[in-house]
Amino acid sequence: MIDLNAAVGRWPFVAGWAERADELAAAMAEAGVTQAHVSAAEAVLAPDPLAATQRVCDSLAGHERLVPAGVADPTLRTAEADLRRVVSNWPVRLVKVYPGFGGYSAEDDRVAAMVQAAGAEGVLTAVVMRLEDDRNQHRVMRVEPVGGDAVTSLAAKVAPLPLLVLNGLKGEVAGLARRAENLFFDIAFVESGASLPDLLQDVPAERLVFGSNAPLFYPQAAAAKLAGEEVGEAQRQAIAVGNIEGILEVVRAPERGTSR
Amino acid sequence: MIIDTHVHLDSPGPGVDQAELATLLRRADAVAIERLLLAGSVMQPGTHPSPEGVRAVNDQTMAAVRQEPDRLWGLCYVNPRHGQAAREEILRCVRDGPLCGIKLWVAARAGDEVVDVVAETAVELGVAVLQHAWDHTPGSPPDQSRSTDVAELAERFPDLPIQMAHMNGVGCRGLNEVAGFANVWVDTAGAQPLAGTLEYALERLGPGRIVFGSDYPVREFGVKLASVRAAVGDESVGRALLHDNALALWGKRGSTQA
């Protein structure tokens, strides 16, 4: 299983769990995740996410299961240069943007430019809709989830480049899937009595990828959504691995940076 | 054996939707949950249900329990604002019927004195209350109980066993609110599979006051079970959460009545 929605480090608004790379790697192994694309939790709130991303990239050395992922703030003048710097030094295939936490809209032209620049580097961009249950946020530090209209607008600007949407609720995922064909979605926030079978009634399996939102959520819980007889084996394989490999192939650049 | 202490039917009463019940039991079977505590189809009659609405919920729960006594326990849902009528409904369903406790949702805050008649009846019958709770919800129902309300109820009625719902809904601060009240248990239901809260609850309340609850069909059995197993390494603690505590809290009445 490949997890496209993971982070390492401290998120200050929750009790905290598996914050260190070794703890996260152990949890991923227990969940059956063979490869997790891991960004820096602290980069979400950092004034410049580059330094935090660099620290994460360094801290993952020795954990073969954990692959570094970037975090970008497209409104920074240096954003694209910083991304190229990260990509040239580490085997990053995924960069996340957090419009809600950055105070900008996903339909800001700078976000589309960032997605295009990332694509040129062979990097997939993910728009993170939220990090916590909207009802559970800190009493005075609340961040609105990213709006569906803005994501649809962004998807249109960057098409046919694929764009990943992380932490969407079931209704959001179903609505966005109908509105833009180049959008793909993880399953971390999708839940009902039969999470995936219910979602698959509205969204085809080829638009879904595995994502856990670890360490805020247990990766074992996301893995449990793929288990059970109500999910077909072909769908399970597609969501767990196949779709992710396909999407990354679309944005693959001819030459990659050196890994370390 | 696993006992899930927080499960709902979702179809309108008073009859049981047989397809819904069959699906519920099949999905429970798939993850080895043998016993389910039905808290009623509480969303059907709205947040402040009429006496008729309440009766339809309870007639449905009682029919389901009578149909599947080896798999189901059930709770009597009441609106505390009905006063003596709420007491009469509890007597009908618990003293004279097959239900093993009381469910309170968002018709009145647990800390409100209108709840006293329900609490007194529960103590009289020797049964527990499953109290919905959630903290800090923007736009939440005005009478939704917070952990502070549950603490007030627990303080006023120290002989009343209370299962405070939604550990992840009240969070660490909410767990703090009730930690000092030995008559309050918390269930694992609520929100996404947020990591760390159960570990915190184990530290604050100890393993004897936590019960497994999924909140199916809003949530998925397997997802909640995987979360609990990820959080709890110790086998005996796991057994306490998944079975023993629920049996102690609900089982005596459930087994004799069902």
PDB file of N, CA and C in Angstrom, chain A residues 1-66:
ATOM      1  N   MET A   1       0.832  -1.188   0.000  1.00  0.00           N
ATOM      2  CA  MET A   1       0.000   0.000   0.000  1.00  0.00           C
ATOM      3  C   MET A   1       0.879   1.254   0.000  1.00  0.00           C
ATOM      4  N   ILE A   2       0.493   2.253  -0.736  1.00  0.00           N
ATOM      5  CA  ILE A   2       1.225   3.519  -0.786  1.00  0.00           C
ATOM      6  C   ILE A   2       0.347   4.607  -0.172  1.00  0.00           C
ATOM      7  N   ASP A   3       0.906   5.331   0.788  1.00  0.00           N
ATOM      8  CA  ASP A   3       0.154   6.373   1.493  1.00  0.00           C
ATOM      9  C   ASP A   3       0.608   7.743   0.982  1.00  0.00           C
ATOM     10  N   LEU A   4      -0.306   8.478   0.365  1.00  0.00           N
ATOM     11  CA  LEU A   4       0.037   9.797  -0.160  1.00  0.00           C
ATOM     12  C   LEU A   4      -0.352  10.923   0.797  1.00  0.00           C
ATOM     13  N   ASN A   5      -0.733  10.565   2.003  1.00  0.00           N
ATOM     14  CA  ASN A   5      -1.214  11.597   2.932  1.00  0.00           C
ATOM     15  C   ASN A   5      -0.671  11.333   4.330  1.00  0.00           C
ATOM     16  N   ALA A   6       0.589  11.641   4.510  1.00  0.00           N
ATOM     17  CA  ALA A   6       1.214  11.420   5.818  1.00  0.00           C
ATOM     18  C   ALA A   6       2.154  12.567   6.138  1.00  0.00           C
ATOM     19  N   ALA A   7       2.422  12.721   7.411  1.00  0.00           N
ATOM     20  CA  ALA A   7       3.329  13.767   7.861  1.00  0.00           C
ATOM     21  C   ALA A   7       4.083  13.263   9.083  1.00  0.00           C
ATOM     22  N   VAL A   8       5.118  13.963   9.429  1.00  0.00           N
ATOM     23  CA  VAL A   8       5.850  13.612  10.638  1.00  0.00           C
ATOM     24  C   VAL A   8       6.097  14.890  11.429  1.00  0.00           C
ATOM     25  N   GLY A   9       6.074  14.741  12.745  1.00  0.00           N
ATOM     26  CA  GLY A   9       6.301  15.907  13.598  1.00  0.00           C
ATOM     27  C   GLY A   9       5.077  16.221  14.434  1.00  0.00           C
ATOM     28  N   ARG A  10       5.154  17.360  15.093  1.00  0.00           N
ATOM     29  CA  ARG A  10       4.139  17.747  16.079  1.00  0.00           C
ATOM     30  C   ARG A  10       3.081  18.646  15.465  1.00  0.00           C
ATOM     31  N   TRP A  11       1.818  18.280  15.626  1.00  0.00           N
ATOM     32  CA  TRP A  11       0.710  19.171  15.297  1.00  0.00           C
ATOM     33  C   TRP A  11       0.156  19.644  16.631  1.00  0.00           C
ATOM     34  N   PRO A  12       0.215  20.946  16.914  1.00  0.00           N
ATOM     35  CA  PRO A  12       0.034  21.390  18.296  1.00  0.00           C
ATOM     36  C   PRO A  12      -1.378  21.259  18.857  1.00  0.00           C
ATOM     37  N   PHE A  13      -2.365  20.957  18.026  1.00  0.00           N
ATOM     38  CA  PHE A  13      -3.753  21.033  18.489  1.00  0.00           C
ATOM     39  C   PHE A  13      -4.353  19.680  18.856  1.00  0.00           C
ATOM     40  N   VAL A  14      -3.561  18.637  18.844  1.00  0.00           N
ATOM     41  CA  VAL A  14      -4.070  17.302  19.184  1.00  0.00           C
ATOM     42  C   VAL A  14      -3.169  16.679  20.239  1.00  0.00           C
ATOM     43  N   ALA A  15      -3.662  15.561  20.798  1.00  0.00           N
ATOM     44  CA  ALA A  15      -2.911  14.909  21.870  1.00  0.00           C
ATOM     45  C   ALA A  15      -1.538  14.457  21.399  1.00  0.00           C
ATOM     46  N   GLY A  16      -1.446  14.055  20.141  1.00  0.00           N
ATOM     47  CA  GLY A  16      -0.154  13.661  19.594  1.00  0.00           C
ATOM     48  C   GLY A  16       0.041  12.166  19.587  1.00  0.00           C
ATOM     49  N   TRP A  17       0.601  11.677  18.478  1.00  0.00           N
ATOM     50  CA  TRP A  17       0.787  10.234  18.312  1.00  0.00           C
ATOM     51  C   TRP A  17       1.784  10.026  17.183  1.00  0.00           C
ATOM     52  N   ALA A  18       2.686   9.083  17.369  1.00  0.00           N
ATOM     53  CA  ALA A  18       3.661   8.698  16.329  1.00  0.00           C
ATOM     54  C   ALA A  18       4.274   9.921  15.645  1.00  0.00           C
ATOM     55  N   GLU A  19       4.816  10.799  16.444  1.00  0.00           N
ATOM     56  CA  GLU A  19       5.332  12.051  15.892  1.00  0.00           C
ATOM     57  C   GLU A  19       6.733  11.912  15.306  1.00  0.00           C
ATOM     58  N   ARG A  20       7.469  10.915  15.800  1.00  0.00           N
ATOM     59  CA  ARG A  20       8.837  10.711  15.297  1.00  0.00           C
ATOM     60  C   ARG A  20       8.814   9.791  14.079  1.00  0.00           C
ATOM     61  N   ALA A  21       9.842   9.925  13.267  1.00  0.00           N
ATOM     62  CA  ALA A  21       9.902   9.135  12.037  1.00  0.00           C
ATOM     63  C   ALA A  21       9.901   7.634  12.334  1.00  0.00           C
ATOM     64  N   ASP A  22      10.626   7.212  13.385  1.00  0.00           N
ATOM     65  CA  ASP A  22      10.670   5.768  13.668  1.00  0.00           C
ATOM     66  C   ASP A  22       9.305   5.258  14.125  1.00  0.00           C
ATOM     67  N   GLU A  23       8.584   6.090  14.890  1.00  0.00           N
ATOM     68  CA  GLU A  23       7.235   5.686  15.323  1.00  0.00           C
ATOM     69  C   GLU A  23       6.278   5.622  14.138  1.00  0.00           C
ATOM     70  N   LEU A  24       6.401   6.600  13.268  1.00  0.00           N
ATOM     71  CA  LEU A  24       5.522   6.618  12.094  1.00  0.00           C
ATOM     72  C   LEU A  24       5.821   5.421  11.195  1.00  0.00           C
ATOM     73  N   ALA A  25       7.088   5.127  11.015  1.00  0.00           N
ATOM     74  CA  ALA A  25       7.460   3.991  10.162  1.00  0.00           C
ATOM     75  C   ALA A  25       6.888   2.690  10.730  1.00  0.00           C
ATOM     76  N   ALA A  26       6.937   2.550  12.050  1.00  0.00           N
ATOM     77  CA  ALA A  26       6.404   1.327  12.680  1.00  0.00           C
ATOM     78  C   ALA A  26       4.890   1.244  12.493  1.00  0.00           C
ATOM     79  N   ALA A  27       4.206   2.383  12.640  1.00  0.00           N
ATOM     80  CA  ALA A  27       2.748   2.384  12.452  1.00  0.00           C
ATOM     81  C   ALA A  27       2.382   2.069  11.014  1.00  0.00           C
ATOM     82  N   MET A  28       3.147   2.618  10.090  1.00  0.00           N
ATOM     83  CA  MET A  28       2.887   2.339   8.675  1.00  0.00           C
ATOM     84  C   MET A  28       3.092   0.860   8.375  1.00  0.00           C
ATOM     85  N   ALA A  29       4.140   0.288   8.943  1.00  0.00           N
ATOM     86  CA  ALA A  29       4.395  -1.135   8.725  1.00  0.00           C
ATOM     87  C   ALA A  29       3.232  -1.965   9.254  1.00  0.00           C
ATOM     88  N   GLU A  30       2.745  -1.589  10.424  1.00  0.00           N
ATOM     89  CA  GLU A  30       1.625  -2.323  11.018  1.00  0.00           C
ATOM     90  C   GLU A  30       0.367  -2.199  10.157  1.00  0.00           C
ATOM     91  N   ALA A  31       0.215  -1.057   9.504  1.00  0.00           N
ATOM     92  CA  ALA A  31      -0.962  -0.835   8.658  1.00  0.00           C
ATOM     93  C   ALA A  31      -0.827  -1.493   7.293  1.00  0.00           C
ATOM     94  N   GLY A  32       0.365  -1.996   6.987  1.00  0.00           N
ATOM     95  CA  GLY A  32       0.580  -2.610   5.677  1.00  0.00           C
ATOM     96  C   GLY A  32       0.987  -1.610   4.609  1.00  0.00           C
ATOM     97  N   VAL A  33       1.429  -0.442   5.034  1.00  0.00           N
ATOM     98  CA  VAL A  33       1.889   0.586   4.092  1.00  0.00           C
ATOM     99  C   VAL A  33       3.356   0.329   3.776  1.00  0.00           C
ATOM    100  N   THR A  34       3.652   0.150   2.516  1.00  0.00           N
ATOM    101  CA  THR A  34       5.032  -0.120   2.119  1.00  0.00           C
ATOM    102  C   THR A  34       5.785   1.163   1.771  1.00  0.00           C
ATOM    103  N   GLN A  35       5.026   2.185   1.398  1.00  0.00           N
ATOM    104  CA  GLN A  35       5.663   3.459   1.062  1.00  0.00           C
ATOM    105  C   GLN A  35       4.719   4.606   1.452  1.00  0.00           C
ATOM    106  N   ALA A  36       5.236   5.511   2.288  1.00  0.00           N
ATOM    107  CA  ALA A  36       4.430   6.671   2.695  1.00  0.00           C
ATOM    108  C   ALA A  36       5.168   7.937   2.291  1.00  0.00           C
ATOM    109  N   HIS A  37       4.452   8.831   1.630  1.00  0.00           N
ATOM    110  CA  HIS A  37       5.023  10.117   1.234  1.00  0.00           C
ATOM    111  C   HIS A  37       4.765  11.092   2.384  1.00  0.00           C
ATOM    112  N   VAL A  38       5.853  11.514   3.026  1.00  0.00           N
ATOM    113  CA  VAL A  38       5.750  12.160   4.337  1.00  0.00           C
ATOM    114  C   VAL A  38       6.241  13.606   4.274  1.00  0.00           C
ATOM    115  N   SER A  39       5.367  14.514   4.671  1.00  0.00           N
ATOM    116  CA  SER A  39       5.755  15.923   4.734  1.00  0.00           C
ATOM    117  C   SER A  39       5.980  16.326   6.184  1.00  0.00           C
ATOM    118  N   ALA A  40       6.347  17.587   6.385  1.00  0.00           N
ATOM    119  CA  ALA A  40       6.603  18.092   7.737  1.00  0.00           C
ATOM    120  C   ALA A  40       5.323  18.700   8.299  1.00  0.00           C
ATOM    121  N   ALA A  41       4.867  18.184   9.439  1.00  0.00           N
ATOM    122  CA  ALA A  41       3.664  18.742  10.064  1.00  0.00           C
ATOM    123  C   ALA A  41       3.870  20.218  10.396  1.00  0.00           C
ATOM    124  N   GLU A  42       5.035  20.557  10.869  1.00  0.00           N
ATOM    125  CA  GLU A  42       5.288  21.942  11.287  1.00  0.00           C
ATOM    126  C   GLU A  42       5.317  22.907  10.100  1.00  0.00           C
ATOM    127  N   ALA A  43       5.528  22.386   8.893  1.00  0.00           N
ATOM    128  CA  ALA A  43       5.616  23.257   7.721  1.00  0.00           C
ATOM    129  C   ALA A  43       4.285  23.920   7.402  1.00  0.00           C
ATOM    130  N   VAL A  44       3.188  23.333   7.871  1.00  0.00           N
ATOM    131  CA  VAL A  44       1.858  23.891   7.584  1.00  0.00           C
ATOM    132  C   VAL A  44       1.726  25.297   8.157  1.00  0.00           C
ATOM    133  N   LEU A  45       2.261  25.503   9.342  1.00  0.00           N
ATOM    134  CA  LEU A  45       2.122  26.789  10.019  1.00  0.00           C
ATOM    135  C   LEU A  45       3.389  27.643   9.938  1.00  0.00           C
ATOM    136  N   ALA A  46       4.446  27.085   9.361  1.00  0.00           N
ATOM    137  CA  ALA A  46       5.714  27.816   9.317  1.00  0.00           C
ATOM    138  C   ALA A  46       5.625  28.995   8.349  1.00  0.00           C
ATOM    139  N   PRO A  47       6.261  30.112   8.692  1.00  0.00           N
ATOM    140  CA  PRO A  47       6.241  31.263   7.766  1.00  0.00           C
ATOM    141  C   PRO A  47       6.899  30.921   6.431  1.00  0.00           C
ATOM    142  N   ASP A  48       7.895  30.054   6.457  1.00  0.00           N
ATOM    143  CA  ASP A  48       8.534  29.577   5.229  1.00  0.00           C
ATOM    144  C   ASP A  48       8.655  28.059   5.363  1.00  0.00           C
ATOM    145  N   PRO A  49       7.894  27.315   4.598  1.00  0.00           N
ATOM    146  CA  PRO A  49       7.885  25.865   4.782  1.00  0.00           C
ATOM    147  C   PRO A  49       9.151  25.164   4.325  1.00  0.00           C
ATOM    148  N   LEU A  50      10.045  25.876   3.648  1.00  0.00           N
ATOM    149  CA  LEU A  50      11.218  25.210   3.092  1.00  0.00           C
ATOM    150  C   LEU A  50      12.101  24.602   4.176  1.00  0.00           C
ATOM    151  N   ALA A  51      12.399  25.385   5.212  1.00  0.00           N
ATOM    152  CA  ALA A  51      13.312  24.895   6.241  1.00  0.00           C
ATOM    153  C   ALA A  51      12.744  23.654   6.923  1.00  0.00           C
ATOM    154  N   ALA A  52      11.436  23.691   7.217  1.00  0.00           N
ATOM    155  CA  ALA A  52      10.810  22.533   7.860  1.00  0.00           C
ATOM    156  C   ALA A  52      10.852  21.321   6.941  1.00  0.00           C
ATOM    157  N   THR A  53      10.626  21.569   5.666  1.00  0.00           N
ATOM    158  CA  THR A  53      10.669  20.469   4.700  1.00  0.00           C
ATOM    159  C   THR A  53      12.068  19.867   4.637  1.00  0.00           C
ATOM    160  N   GLN A  54      13.071  20.728   4.667  1.00  0.00           N
ATOM    161  CA  GLN A  54      14.444  20.221   4.635  1.00  0.00           C
ATOM    162  C   GLN A  54      14.733  19.356   5.861  1.00  0.00           C
ATOM    163  N   ARG A  55      14.222  19.790   7.020  1.00  0.00           N
ATOM    164  CA  ARG A  55      14.464  19.001   8.236  1.00  0.00           C
ATOM    165  C   ARG A  55      13.802  17.628   8.129  1.00  0.00           C
ATOM    166  N   VAL A  56      12.609  17.612   7.579  1.00  0.00           N
ATOM    167  CA  VAL A  56      11.923  16.329   7.419  1.00  0.00           C
ATOM    168  C   VAL A  56      12.686  15.436   6.459  1.00  0.00           C
ATOM    169  N   CYS A  57      13.107  16.003   5.350  1.00  0.00           N
ATOM    170  CA  CYS A  57      13.831  15.199   4.372  1.00  0.00           C
ATOM    171  C   CYS A  57      15.054  14.545   5.019  1.00  0.00           C
ATOM    172  N   ASP A  58      15.735  15.305   5.852  1.00  0.00           N
ATOM    173  CA  ASP A  58      16.913  14.753   6.524  1.00  0.00           C
ATOM    174  C   ASP A  58      16.524  13.680   7.535  1.00  0.00           C
ATOM    175  N   SER A  59      15.420  13.928   8.257  1.00  0.00           N
ATOM    176  CA  SER A  59      15.063  13.002   9.339  1.00  0.00           C
ATOM    177  C   SER A  59      14.575  11.650   8.823  1.00  0.00           C
ATOM    178  N   LEU A  60      14.210  11.579   7.564  1.00  0.00           N
ATOM    179  CA  LEU A  60      13.682  10.325   7.036  1.00  0.00           C
ATOM    180  C   LEU A  60      14.776   9.384   6.548  1.00  0.00           C
ATOM    181  N   ALA A  61      16.014   9.887   6.536  1.00  0.00           N
ATOM    182  CA  ALA A  61      17.108   9.040   6.085  1.00  0.00           C
ATOM    183  C   ALA A  61      17.156   7.766   6.922  1.00  0.00           C
ATOM    184  N   GLY A  62      17.266   6.645   6.265  1.00  0.00           N
ATOM    185  CA  GLY A  62      17.316   5.372   6.992  1.00  0.00           C
ATOM    186  C   GLY A  62      15.963   4.717   7.134  1.00  0.00           C
ATOM    187  N   HIS A  63      14.903   5.424   6.827  1.00  0.00           N
ATOM    188  CA  HIS A  63      13.557   4.827   6.878  1.00  0.00           C
ATOM    189  C   HIS A  63      13.068   4.607   5.447  1.00  0.00           C
ATOM    190  N   GLU A  64      13.360   3.426   4.937  1.00  0.00           N
ATOM    191  CA  GLU A  64      13.075   3.171   3.523  1.00  0.00           C
ATOM    192  C   GLU A  64      11.589   3.285   3.198  1.00  0.00           C
ATOM    193  N   ARG A  65      10.757   3.037   4.198  1.00  0.00           N
ATOM    194  CA  ARG A  65       9.310   3.079   3.987  1.00  0.00           C
ATOM    195  C   ARG A  65       8.796   4.519   3.823  1.00  0.00           C
ATOM    196  N   LEU A  66       9.573   5.467   4.316  1.00  0.00           N
ATOM    197  CA  LEU A  66       9.124   6.865   4.335  1.00  0.00           C
ATOM    198  C   LEU A  66       9.855   7.678   3.270  1.00  0.00           C
TER     199      LEU A  66
END
